[in-house]
Amino acid sequence: MRLRTVLTTLTAGLAAATCLTAAGPANATSINAHTSNACSPTVSIDRFSDALDKTTYDGTFVGNFSALAVDRNGDLAALSDRSSLFALDRRTLSPTSVVPLADETGAALDSEGLVVDRDGTRLVSSETEPSVRRYSRDGRILDRLPVPAALQVAPAGRATTNQTFEGLTLLPGGRTLLASMEYAISGDSTGIVRWQTWERKGGPFVLGAQYAYRTDTNLGVPEVAATPDGRLLVLERGFTAGVGNTVRLYLADPRRATDTSGVENLTGQDGVRLVKKTLLADIVNCPSLGATAKQPQPNPLLDNIEGMVITGHTHGGLRVLLVSDDNQNAVQTTRFYFLKVRTP
């Protein structure tokens, strides 16, 4: 999201993604995969890269990254919340193109979630209204998906500005799209966020089931990514002034959760089965790898991590790439994190 988090508070691309190798940018920091790189029993970090921090490409600031996706050619697509969509070389991370995005009136988006569909079109969520639009590769709007009234920003709905659709992912098979709200809507208990799905069966996406997910105290959901077996990797994130960021990675399974599309208020004690989640790692426990921070952080490796994509398989697990949103701010960093994740 464009502002910092509230204080105190695939398969379609996976086949192409397997060519994303461990050979990262020349100035990335690396450590021995068999020694001190464990963040938890199921997550390890290979390296990080600050190569794109405070750089420009074709006159456009490279940063403000809110989402990542794997393109059909195996390269990366990186979405800026300032309405720019970059193509990045899969090995060096170097930008190779940039496309501006806008709404139907030509106004800029607060673009937050990104999916590259099986036909190469781009699905982009914006937390302004909120919305999900389909774009061509050259940035033309092709379609706009319906959004339930309750999830729209007040006064049209019950959501709060800058706290709506952040994560976006396409489930295995390519028929179900899922968007995660970052924070709770009015009337729902604090910490219970709604996930909206859309389904398609030979035609355009139509509204599908909705699920409820409980975040840790004072954290929101900036990103979700579908795993090959239909579960979800979920990022939870928060920021505390003078302390820094909290970023946790969870594995979630919505398959037995209640469809909450007909539930007006979620209290957590209403018989609704929430999405089950399992902690994979608290990123504060990762080795710092020599990283430095420009502001206080409990681990200098941490920053405003907001984007996540599964880039391939490795030794019984998944390769996962994270990116931080520097908000075009001198005390924040555009940083890429290369993880290995085993999903129990």
Tab-separated table of C-alpha atoms in Angstrom:
chain	number	residue	atom	x	y	z
A	1	MET	CA	0.000	0.000	0.000
A	2	ARG	CA	1.175	3.510	-0.690
A	3	LEU	CA	1.262	4.615	2.956
A	4	ARG	CA	3.008	2.590	5.633
A	5	THR	CA	0.955	0.022	7.431
A	6	VAL	CA	-1.234	1.416	10.231
A	7	LEU	CA	0.994	2.079	13.191
A	8	THR	CA	0.982	-0.714	15.825
A	9	THR	CA	-1.240	-2.116	13.802
A	10	LEU	CA	-0.564	-20.907	-10.411
A	11	THR	CA	0.072	-23.024	-11.654
A	12	ALA	CA	-0.416	-21.121	-14.922
A	13	GLY	CA	2.900	-19.381	-14.381
A	14	LEU	CA	4.629	-22.026	-12.304
A	15	ALA	CA	5.777	-24.146	-15.214
A	16	ALA	CA	7.505	-21.158	-16.770
A	17	ALA	CA	8.739	-20.129	-13.353
A	18	THR	CA	10.910	-23.175	-12.837
A	19	CYS	CA	13.565	-21.530	-14.987
A	20	LEU	CA	14.063	-18.867	-12.308
A	21	THR	CA	17.397	-20.118	-11.054
A	22	ALA	CA	19.385	-19.543	-7.915
A	23	ALA	CA	21.846	-17.430	-9.871
A	24	GLY	CA	20.705	-13.998	-8.755
A	25	PRO	CA	22.069	-10.499	-9.367
A	26	ALA	CA	25.834	-10.133	-9.073
A	27	ASN	CA	25.510	-7.862	-6.059
A	28	ALA	CA	23.051	-10.083	-4.188
A	29	THR	CA	24.186	-11.373	-0.817
A	30	SER	CA	24.428	-15.172	-0.469
A	31	ILE	CA	25.188	-17.725	2.250
A	32	ASN	CA	25.763	-21.436	2.351
A	33	ALA	CA	22.413	-23.189	2.038
A	34	HIS	CA	23.494	-25.822	4.570
A	35	THR	CA	24.620	-23.604	7.427
A	36	SER	CA	22.948	-20.552	8.905
A	37	ASN	CA	20.188	-19.641	6.479
A	38	ALA	CA	17.232	-21.114	8.375
A	39	CYS	CA	14.393	-18.771	9.334
A	40	SER	CA	12.402	-21.683	10.774
A	41	PRO	CA	12.204	-25.467	10.332
A	42	THR	CA	10.279	-24.938	7.058
A	43	VAL	CA	11.689	-21.692	5.635
A	44	SER	CA	15.208	-20.640	4.699
A	45	ILE	CA	16.608	-17.609	2.917
A	46	ASP	CA	19.207	-17.944	0.176
A	47	ARG	CA	20.003	-14.281	-0.302
A	48	PHE	CA	18.583	-10.798	-0.781
A	49	SER	CA	19.148	-8.088	-3.372
A	50	ASP	CA	18.959	-4.300	-3.099
A	51	ALA	CA	20.038	-3.905	-6.738
A	52	LEU	CA	16.961	-1.891	-7.784
A	53	ASP	CA	16.765	0.378	-4.748
A	54	LYS	CA	16.337	4.059	-5.725
A	55	THR	CA	16.954	3.430	-9.418
A	56	THR	CA	15.058	4.596	-12.517
A	57	TYR	CA	14.205	2.961	-15.819
A	58	ASP	CA	13.124	4.844	-18.938
A	59	GLY	CA	12.415	7.894	-16.790
A	60	THR	CA	10.250	5.950	-14.313
A	61	PHE	CA	11.149	5.419	-10.660
A	62	VAL	CA	11.785	1.738	-9.981
A	63	GLY	CA	10.182	0.918	-6.669
A	64	ASN	CA	6.901	1.186	-4.753
A	65	PHE	CA	6.510	-2.526	-5.518
A	66	SER	CA	3.305	-4.028	-4.192
A	67	ALA	CA	3.082	-7.308	-6.142
A	68	LEU	CA	5.045	-9.802	-8.207
A	69	ALA	CA	4.017	-12.388	-10.806
A	70	VAL	CA	5.754	-14.784	-13.167
A	71	ASP	CA	5.116	-13.935	-16.823
A	72	ARG	CA	4.498	-16.540	-19.490
A	73	ASN	CA	8.097	-16.294	-20.713
A	74	GLY	CA	9.473	-16.973	-17.223
A	75	ASP	CA	10.470	-13.378	-16.517
A	76	LEU	CA	8.987	-11.394	-13.650
A	77	ALA	CA	6.233	-8.806	-13.674
A	78	ALA	CA	6.502	-6.266	-10.840
A	79	LEU	CA	3.628	-3.942	-9.989
A	80	SER	CA	4.207	-0.484	-8.557
A	81	ASP	CA	1.369	1.061	-6.553
A	82	ARG	CA	2.013	4.250	-8.514
A	83	SER	CA	0.382	2.720	-11.626
A	84	SER	CA	3.453	1.254	-13.338
A	85	LEU	CA	3.913	-2.374	-14.394
A	86	PHE	CA	7.536	-3.433	-14.922
A	87	ALA	CA	9.004	-6.464	-16.652
A	88	LEU	CA	12.137	-7.710	-14.872
A	89	ASP	CA	14.755	-10.096	-16.201
A	90	ARG	CA	14.360	-13.362	-14.279
A	91	ARG	CA	18.101	-13.700	-13.540
A	92	THR	CA	19.349	-10.163	-13.018
A	93	LEU	CA	16.102	-8.435	-11.931
A	94	SER	CA	16.995	-5.655	-14.384
A	95	PRO	CA	13.925	-3.861	-15.805
A	96	THR	CA	13.318	-4.539	-19.486
A	97	SER	CA	10.072	-2.604	-19.986
A	98	VAL	CA	7.501	-0.518	-18.141
A	99	VAL	CA	3.806	0.002	-18.931
A	100	PRO	CA	1.636	2.702	-17.315
A	101	LEU	CA	-1.745	1.666	-15.913
A	102	ALA	CA	-4.833	3.795	-15.309
A	103	ASP	CA	-8.553	3.493	-14.612
A	104	GLU	CA	-11.322	4.115	-17.153
A	105	THR	CA	-10.984	7.900	-16.763
A	106	GLY	CA	-7.198	7.890	-17.128
A	107	ALA	CA	-6.639	8.435	-13.406
A	108	ALA	CA	-3.809	6.661	-11.573
A	109	LEU	CA	-4.489	3.512	-9.562
A	110	ASP	CA	-3.417	2.502	-6.092
A	111	SER	CA	-2.484	-0.825	-7.669
A	112	GLU	CA	-1.762	-3.601	-5.172
A	113	GLY	CA	-2.349	-7.128	-6.513
A	114	LEU	CA	-1.180	-8.773	-9.741
A	115	VAL	CA	-1.892	-11.998	-11.631
A	116	VAL	CA	-0.645	-12.916	-15.096
A	117	ASP	CA	-3.487	-14.955	-16.563
A	118	ARG	CA	-2.989	-18.011	-18.752
A	119	ASP	CA	-3.563	-15.931	-21.919
A	120	GLY	CA	-0.995	-13.332	-20.860
A	121	THR	CA	-3.483	-10.680	-19.768
A	122	ARG	CA	-2.900	-8.938	-16.453
A	123	LEU	CA	-5.354	-8.935	-13.565
A	124	VAL	CA	-4.689	-5.949	-11.307
A	125	SER	CA	-6.391	-5.017	-8.050
A	126	SER	CA	-6.608	-1.450	-6.802
A	127	GLU	CA	-7.486	-0.611	-3.212
A	128	THR	CA	-9.021	2.748	-4.117
A	129	GLU	CA	-12.592	1.551	-4.759
A	130	PRO	CA	-11.558	-1.367	-4.524
A	131	SER	CA	-11.476	-2.973	-7.969
A	132	VAL	CA	-10.033	-5.772	-10.071
A	133	ARG	CA	-9.427	-5.018	-13.746
A	134	ARG	CA	-8.086	-7.037	-16.656
A	135	TYR	CA	-5.416	-5.328	-18.761
A	136	SER	CA	-3.719	-6.226	-22.013
A	137	ARG	CA	0.057	-6.477	-22.056
A	138	ASP	CA	0.231	-2.884	-23.320
A	139	GLY	CA	-1.961	-1.521	-20.508
A	140	ARG	CA	-5.407	-1.338	-22.154
A	141	ILE	CA	-8.399	-2.094	-19.910
A	142	LEU	CA	-10.234	-5.187	-21.148
A	143	ASP	CA	-12.722	-5.836	-18.366
A	144	ARG	CA	-13.632	-5.050	-14.776
A	145	LEU	CA	-14.791	-7.627	-12.263
A	146	PRO	CA	-17.806	-7.128	-9.972
A	147	VAL	CA	-17.148	-6.354	-6.296
A	148	PRO	CA	-19.650	-7.032	-3.471
A	149	ALA	CA	-21.201	-3.868	-2.069
A	150	ALA	CA	-19.996	-4.533	1.496
A	151	LEU	CA	-16.337	-4.636	0.382
A	152	GLN	CA	-16.471	-1.238	-1.301
A	153	VAL	CA	-15.015	1.807	0.433
A	154	ALA	CA	-17.451	3.798	2.598
A	155	PRO	CA	-19.894	5.402	2.044
A	156	ALA	CA	-20.639	3.004	-0.837
A	157	GLY	CA	-19.680	0.037	1.355
A	158	ARG	CA	-18.128	-0.877	4.675
A	159	ALA	CA	-14.422	-0.865	3.863
A	160	THR	CA	-11.854	1.739	4.887
A	161	THR	CA	-9.782	3.655	2.343
A	162	ASN	CA	-6.331	2.113	1.841
A	163	GLN	CA	-7.344	-1.121	3.605
A	164	THR	CA	-9.038	-3.151	0.868
A	165	PHE	CA	-7.789	-5.494	-1.900
A	166	GLU	CA	-4.064	-6.068	-1.399
A	167	GLY	CA	-3.393	-9.682	-2.324
A	168	LEU	CA	-4.458	-11.340	-5.581
A	169	THR	CA	-3.834	-14.913	-6.764
A	170	LEU	CA	-5.142	-17.451	-9.259
A	171	LEU	CA	-5.786	-20.904	-7.858
A	172	PRO	CA	-4.583	-24.086	-9.602
A	173	GLY	CA	-6.557	-24.800	-12.758
A	174	GLY	CA	-7.010	-21.111	-13.527
A	175	ARG	CA	-10.752	-21.022	-12.785
A	176	THR	CA	-10.757	-19.335	-9.367
A	177	LEU	CA	-9.343	-15.883	-8.606
A	178	LEU	CA	-8.934	-14.807	-4.975
A	179	ALA	CA	-8.413	-11.313	-3.550
A	180	SER	CA	-7.573	-10.637	0.085
A	181	MET	CA	-8.734	-7.594	1.993
A	182	GLU	CA	-5.916	-6.097	4.052
A	183	TYR	CA	-7.980	-5.253	7.139
A	184	ALA	CA	-11.477	-5.870	8.512
A	185	ILE	CA	-14.517	-4.037	7.203
A	186	SER	CA	-16.853	-2.104	9.495
A	187	GLY	CA	-19.100	-4.444	11.474
A	188	ASP	CA	-16.613	-7.321	11.475
A	189	SER	CA	-14.370	-8.008	14.439
A	190	THR	CA	-10.919	-6.447	14.309
A	191	GLY	CA	-8.454	-8.882	12.785
A	192	ILE	CA	-10.993	-10.857	10.723
A	193	VAL	CA	-10.465	-10.080	7.054
A	194	ARG	CA	-12.534	-11.246	4.108
A	195	TRP	CA	-11.225	-13.045	1.052
A	196	GLN	CA	-13.334	-12.709	-2.088
A	197	THR	CA	-13.261	-15.194	-4.958
A	198	TRP	CA	-14.441	-15.111	-8.557
A	199	GLU	CA	-15.157	-18.147	-10.736
A	200	ARG	CA	-15.173	-18.670	-14.491
A	201	LYS	CA	-16.442	-21.578	-16.538
A	202	GLY	CA	-15.786	-20.744	-20.153
A	203	GLY	CA	-16.773	-17.097	-19.737
A	204	PRO	CA	-15.852	-14.018	-17.693
A	205	PHE	CA	-15.215	-14.108	-13.961
A	206	VAL	CA	-18.333	-13.960	-11.781
A	207	LEU	CA	-18.577	-13.575	-8.005
A	208	GLY	CA	-17.818	-16.747	-6.065
A	209	ALA	CA	-17.463	-17.767	-2.446
A	210	GLN	CA	-16.054	-15.544	0.268
A	211	TYR	CA	-13.952	-16.643	3.244
A	212	ALA	CA	-12.869	-15.200	6.581
A	213	TYR	CA	-9.278	-15.220	7.845
A	214	ARG	CA	-8.030	-14.065	11.246
A	215	THR	CA	-4.746	-12.142	11.329
A	216	ASP	CA	-2.381	-11.823	14.238
A	217	THR	CA	-2.907	-8.785	16.472
A	218	ASN	CA	-2.236	-5.478	14.669
A	219	LEU	CA	-1.234	-7.187	11.409
A	220	GLY	CA	-2.854	-7.010	7.975
A	221	VAL	CA	-2.667	-9.140	4.835
A	222	PRO	CA	-0.615	-7.548	2.040
A	223	GLU	CA	-0.306	-10.646	-0.186
A	224	VAL	CA	-1.459	-14.193	-0.875
A	225	ALA	CA	-0.064	-16.778	-3.309
A	226	ALA	CA	-1.703	-20.056	-4.296
A	227	THR	CA	0.388	-23.211	-3.931
A	228	PRO	CA	0.117	-26.067	-6.463
A	229	ASP	CA	-2.093	-28.096	-4.079
A	230	GLY	CA	-4.698	-25.339	-3.639
A	231	ARG	CA	-3.525	-23.958	-0.327
A	232	LEU	CA	-2.229	-20.406	0.087
A	233	LEU	CA	0.922	-18.728	1.291
A	234	VAL	CA	-0.140	-15.657	3.249
A	235	LEU	CA	1.948	-12.664	4.262
A	236	GLU	CA	0.942	-10.813	7.414
A	237	ARG	CA	2.595	-7.478	8.056
A	238	GLY	CA	2.587	-4.532	10.430
A	239	PHE	CA	4.692	-1.509	11.352
A	240	THR	CA	5.447	0.109	14.705
A	241	ALA	CA	7.157	3.507	14.755
A	242	GLY	CA	10.547	3.356	16.427
A	243	VAL	CA	10.564	-0.454	16.311
A	244	GLY	CA	10.069	-1.406	12.677
A	245	ASN	CA	8.236	-4.050	10.670
A	246	THR	CA	6.681	-7.360	11.594
A	247	VAL	CA	6.367	-9.818	8.693
A	248	ARG	CA	5.127	-13.387	9.074
A	249	LEU	CA	4.582	-16.103	6.495
A	250	TYR	CA	1.655	-18.490	6.962
A	251	LEU	CA	0.236	-21.478	5.125
A	252	ALA	CA	-3.559	-21.278	4.894
A	253	ASP	CA	-6.218	-23.715	3.703
A	254	PRO	CA	-9.601	-22.245	2.707
A	255	ARG	CA	-11.071	-25.527	1.479
A	256	ARG	CA	-13.091	-26.271	4.648
A	257	ALA	CA	-13.857	-22.665	5.556
A	258	THR	CA	-17.389	-21.270	5.628
A	259	ASP	CA	-18.641	-19.246	2.659
A	260	THR	CA	-19.218	-15.890	4.385
A	261	SER	CA	-20.726	-14.043	1.414
A	262	GLY	CA	-24.125	-14.188	3.146
A	263	VAL	CA	-22.847	-13.359	6.647
A	264	GLU	CA	-23.359	-9.685	7.437
A	265	ASN	CA	-21.112	-9.402	10.499
A	266	LEU	CA	-18.200	-11.641	11.411
A	267	THR	CA	-17.638	-11.777	15.166
A	268	GLY	CA	-15.414	-14.832	15.444
A	269	GLN	CA	-18.041	-16.483	17.657
A	270	ASP	CA	-20.816	-16.986	15.143
A	271	GLY	CA	-20.208	-20.584	14.086
A	272	VAL	CA	-18.247	-19.493	11.026
A	273	ARG	CA	-15.286	-21.735	10.220
A	274	LEU	CA	-12.360	-19.443	9.573
A	275	VAL	CA	-9.582	-20.248	7.142
A	276	LYS	CA	-7.136	-22.506	8.965
A	277	LYS	CA	-3.578	-21.186	9.094
A	278	THR	CA	-0.164	-22.524	10.142
A	279	LEU	CA	2.859	-20.350	10.858
A	280	LEU	CA	5.767	-21.120	8.560
A	281	ALA	CA	8.166	-18.377	9.637
A	282	ASP	CA	8.480	-15.025	11.331
A	283	ILE	CA	10.911	-13.208	9.043
A	284	VAL	CA	12.512	-11.490	12.040
A	285	ASN	CA	14.138	-14.852	12.771
A	286	CYS	CA	15.903	-15.069	9.406
A	287	PRO	CA	19.676	-14.451	9.377
A	288	SER	CA	20.393	-10.818	8.484
A	289	LEU	CA	22.947	-11.821	5.798
A	290	GLY	CA	24.770	-8.542	6.294
A	291	ALA	CA	21.741	-6.423	5.433
A	292	THR	CA	21.510	-2.870	6.694
A	293	ALA	CA	18.396	-0.881	7.553
A	294	LYS	CA	17.805	2.837	7.086
A	295	GLN	CA	15.425	3.014	10.048
A	296	PRO	CA	14.971	1.029	13.270
A	297	GLN	CA	14.188	-2.645	12.613
A	298	PRO	CA	14.213	-5.685	14.923
A	299	ASN	CA	16.273	-7.366	12.175
A	300	PRO	CA	18.069	-5.145	9.620
A	301	LEU	CA	16.926	-7.546	6.898
A	302	LEU	CA	13.334	-6.434	7.406
A	303	ASP	CA	11.543	-3.737	5.487
A	304	ASN	CA	7.987	-3.085	4.273
A	305	ILE	CA	7.585	-6.498	2.592
A	306	GLU	CA	4.487	-6.459	0.422
A	307	GLY	CA	4.850	-8.612	-2.716
A	308	MET	CA	5.226	-12.389	-3.028
A	309	VAL	CA	5.326	-14.937	-5.840
A	310	ILE	CA	6.091	-18.647	-6.091
A	311	THR	CA	8.784	-18.992	-8.742
A	312	GLY	CA	9.360	-22.749	-8.854
A	313	HIS	CA	10.159	-25.981	-7.028
A	314	THR	CA	13.255	-26.982	-5.082
A	315	HIS	CA	14.106	-30.189	-3.198
A	316	GLY	CA	10.567	-30.961	-2.071
A	317	GLY	CA	9.652	-27.341	-1.474
A	318	LEU	CA	8.918	-24.077	-3.223
A	319	ARG	CA	11.062	-21.177	-4.312
A	320	VAL	CA	9.403	-17.985	-3.125
A	321	LEU	CA	10.384	-14.412	-3.952
A	322	LEU	CA	9.375	-11.500	-1.727
A	323	VAL	CA	9.772	-7.771	-2.386
A	324	SER	CA	9.465	-4.715	-0.161
A	325	ASP	CA	7.625	-1.505	-1.026
A	326	ASP	CA	9.957	1.424	-0.348
A	327	ASN	CA	7.136	3.977	-0.726
A	328	GLN	CA	9.712	6.097	-2.613
A	329	ASN	CA	10.970	6.958	0.858
A	330	ALA	CA	14.607	7.651	1.719
A	331	VAL	CA	14.467	5.542	4.910
A	332	GLN	CA	12.959	2.474	3.220
A	333	THR	CA	14.489	0.018	0.750
A	334	THR	CA	13.369	-1.850	-2.359
A	335	ARG	CA	14.629	-5.305	-1.405
A	336	PHE	CA	14.096	-8.751	-2.941
A	337	TYR	CA	14.197	-11.852	-0.719
A	338	PHE	CA	14.881	-15.324	-2.135
A	339	LEU	CA	13.318	-18.010	0.059
A	340	LYS	CA	12.920	-21.762	0.081
A	341	VAL	CA	9.660	-22.904	1.664
A	342	ARG	CA	8.477	-26.376	2.602
A	343	THR	CA	4.707	-26.675	2.994
A	344	PRO	CA	3.804	-29.345	5.591
